Coordinates of C-alpha atoms in Angstrom, one line a residue:
X1 CA 4.8 -6.5 -21.4
X2 CA 2.9 -8.2 -19.4
X3 CA 0.2 -8.1 -21.5
X4 CA 2.1 -9.7 -24.3
X5 CA 3.7 -11.9 -22.3
X6 CA 1.4 -13.3 -20.8
X7 CA 0.3 -14.3 -17.3
X8 CA 4.0 -16.1 -16.5
X9 CA 5.5 -12.7 -17.8
X10 CA 3.9 -10.9 -15.2
X11 CA 4.6 -13.6 -12.1
X12 CA 8.3 -13.4 -12.6
X13 CA 8.5 -9.5 -13.2
X14 CA 6.4 -9.7 -9.5
X15 CA 8.6 -11.6 -8.3
X16 CA 12.0 -9.4 -8.9
X17 CA 10.1 -6.5 -7.7
X18 CA 8.1 -7.4 -4.6
X19 CA 11.2 -8.5 -2.5
X20 CA 12.1 -4.6 -3.7
X21 CA 9.1 -2.6 -2.9
X22 CA 9.1 -4.6 0.8
X23 CA 12.4 -3.4 1.2
X24 CA 11.6 0.7 0.3
X25 CA 8.1 -0.1 2.0
X26 CA 10.2 -1.1 5.7
X27 CA 12.5 1.6 4.8
X28 CA 11.0 4.1 4.7
X29 CA 8.7 3.3 8.1
X30 CA 11.5 3.2 10.5
X31 CA 12.1 6.0 9.0
X32 CA 9.6 8.6 10.1
X33 CA 9.1 6.7 13.4
X34 CA 11.3 9.1 14.9
X35 CA 8.8 11.2 13.5
X36 CA 5.6 9.8 14.9
X37 CA 3.2 12.0 18.4
X38 CA 0.7 9.0 19.2
X39 CA -1.6 12.3 20.6
X40 CA -1.9 13.5 17.8
X41 CA -4.3 9.7 17.4
X42 CA -6.0 10.5 20.4
X43 CA -9.4 10.2 20.8
X44 CA -9.6 6.8 19.2
X45 CA -14.2 6.2 19.3
X46 CA -14.2 10.4 19.8
X47 CA -18.0 10.3 17.4
X48 CA -18.4 6.1 17.8
X49 CA -17.8 3.3 15.6
X50 CA -20.5 4.1 12.7
X51 CA -18.3 6.9 11.5
X52 CA -15.5 4.3 11.3
X53 CA -16.9 2.4 8.8
X54 CA -19.2 4.6 6.8
X55 CA -15.4 6.7 5.6
X56 CA -13.8 2.6 6.2
X57 CA -15.3 0.6 3.5
X58 CA -15.5 2.9 0.2
X59 CA -11.3 2.7 1.3
X60 CA -10.8 0.1 1.8
X61 CA -12.8 -1.6 -1.9
X62 CA -10.6 -0.1 -4.0
X63 CA -7.0 -1.2 -3.5
X64 CA -8.2 -4.9 -3.1
X65 CA -10.4 -4.9 -7.2
X66 CA -8.5 -7.1 -8.9
X67 CA -8.9 -9.4 -6.6
X68 CA -12.0 -9.8 -8.9
X69 CA -10.1 -10.8 -11.7
X70 CA -7.7 -12.7 -10.9
X71 CA -10.6 -15.2 -9.2
X72 CA -12.3 -15.0 -12.1
X73 CA -8.5 -17.2 -13.6
X74 CA -9.0 -19.8 -11.0
X75 CA -11.2 -22.2 -12.8
X76 CA -8.2 -22.0 -16.4
X77 CA -5.6 -22.4 -13.0
X78 CA -4.3 -26.0 -12.4
X79 CA -3.5 -24.8 -9.4
X80 CA -6.2 -23.6 -8.3
X81 CA -5.5 -23.9 -4.0
X82 CA -2.2 -23.0 -4.5
X83 CA -3.5 -19.4 -6.2
X84 CA -6.1 -19.4 -3.3
X85 CA -3.9 -19.5 -0.7
X86 CA -1.6 -16.5 -2.7
X87 CA -3.7 -14.7 -2.8
X88 CA -5.5 -14.2 0.7
X89 CA -1.7 -13.8 1.2
X90 CA -1.0 -11.5 -0.8
X91 CA -4.6 -9.9 0.4
X92 CA -3.6 -10.3 4.3
X93 CA 0.5 -8.0 3.4
X94 CA -1.7 -5.5 1.3
X95 CA -4.1 -4.9 3.9
X96 CA -0.9 -5.3 6.6
X97 CA 0.2 -2.2 5.0
X98 CA -2.7 -0.5 4.3
X99 CA -3.0 0.4 7.5
X100 CA 0.6 0.5 8.5
X101 CA 0.3 3.3 5.5
X102 CA -2.9 4.7 6.9
X103 CA -2.0 4.9 10.7
X104 CA 1.4 6.0 9.9
X105 CA -0.4 9.2 8.0
X106 CA -2.1 9.9 10.8
X107 CA 1.0 10.1 13.8
X108 CA 2.8 12.5 11.1
X109 CA 0.9 14.6 10.0
X110 CA -2.5 14.2 11.8
X111 CA -6.2 12.9 10.8
X112 CA -7.1 17.0 9.5
X113 CA -4.0 17.7 7.6
X114 CA -4.3 14.1 6.0
X115 CA -7.6 14.1 4.9
X116 CA -6.8 16.9 3.0
X117 CA -3.8 16.0 0.8
X118 CA -4.7 14.9 -2.5
X119 CA -1.5 12.6 -1.5
X120 CA -1.4 12.0 1.4
X121 CA 1.8 9.1 1.4
X122 CA 3.9 12.0 0.1
X123 CA 3.5 14.8 2.7
X124 CA 5.3 11.8 4.9
X125 CA 7.9 11.9 2.7
X126 CA 8.3 14.8 2.5
X127 CA 9.0 14.4 6.7
X128 CA 11.7 11.8 6.8
X129 CA 15.0 13.3 7.6
X130 CA 17.9 11.6 9.0
X131 CA 21.1 13.6 9.4
X132 CA 22.5 15.4 6.3
X133 CA 22.6 13.4 4.3
X134 CA 18.9 11.6 4.3
X135 CA 16.4 14.2 3.8
X136 CA 13.5 15.0 1.0
X137 CA 13.5 11.6 -0.2
X138 CA 10.1 11.5 -2.3
X139 CA 12.0 9.5 -5.1
X140 CA 11.8 6.9 -3.0
X141 CA 8.1 6.8 -2.5
X142 CA 8.3 7.2 -6.1
X143 CA 9.9 4.6 -7.1
X144 CA 7.0 1.9 -5.0
X145 CA 4.4 3.8 -6.5
X146 CA 5.7 3.0 -9.7
X147 CA 6.1 0.3 -8.8
X148 CA 2.2 -0.8 -7.7
X149 CA 1.1 1.1 -11.1
X150 CA 2.4 -1.0 -12.8
X151 CA 1.0 -3.8 -11.5
X152 CA -2.4 -2.4 -10.6
X153 CA -2.2 -0.9 -15.2
X154 CA -1.1 -4.8 -16.1
X155 CA -3.9 -6.8 -14.3
X156 CA -6.2 -5.2 -15.8
X157 CA -4.8 -5.8 -19.3

């Protein structure tokens, strides 16, 4: 849809779906707070700082590749400064969401099991259990993934 109808349509759809994504993300995080165990994140920097950077740099590059494509749009924009500010805000918010998700995964599942999972977020969604009526909410996570994959694919077209 965005590839055929243009960038403006793409951004309008993003404005509509972004609040829904954030609402689902907040529900996801709040419902997992009771399942966290602070002992699973310790010891911090057990092997030193070098292994942390060795694992963090490649993992941080993939989610932010779209920023390079957005930078190609700067010369053709009327309000490039406004786009720059929005791009920095989006990158910061995306980084915060990734950090929250990673820390939450380690606090709930543990570092070693979360490193073995292909989709650790799915393992988190399986752990959500509030009473007997709000459990196994993998469909919410699948909806969040669908929203983000839609935009990731549309950026490349």
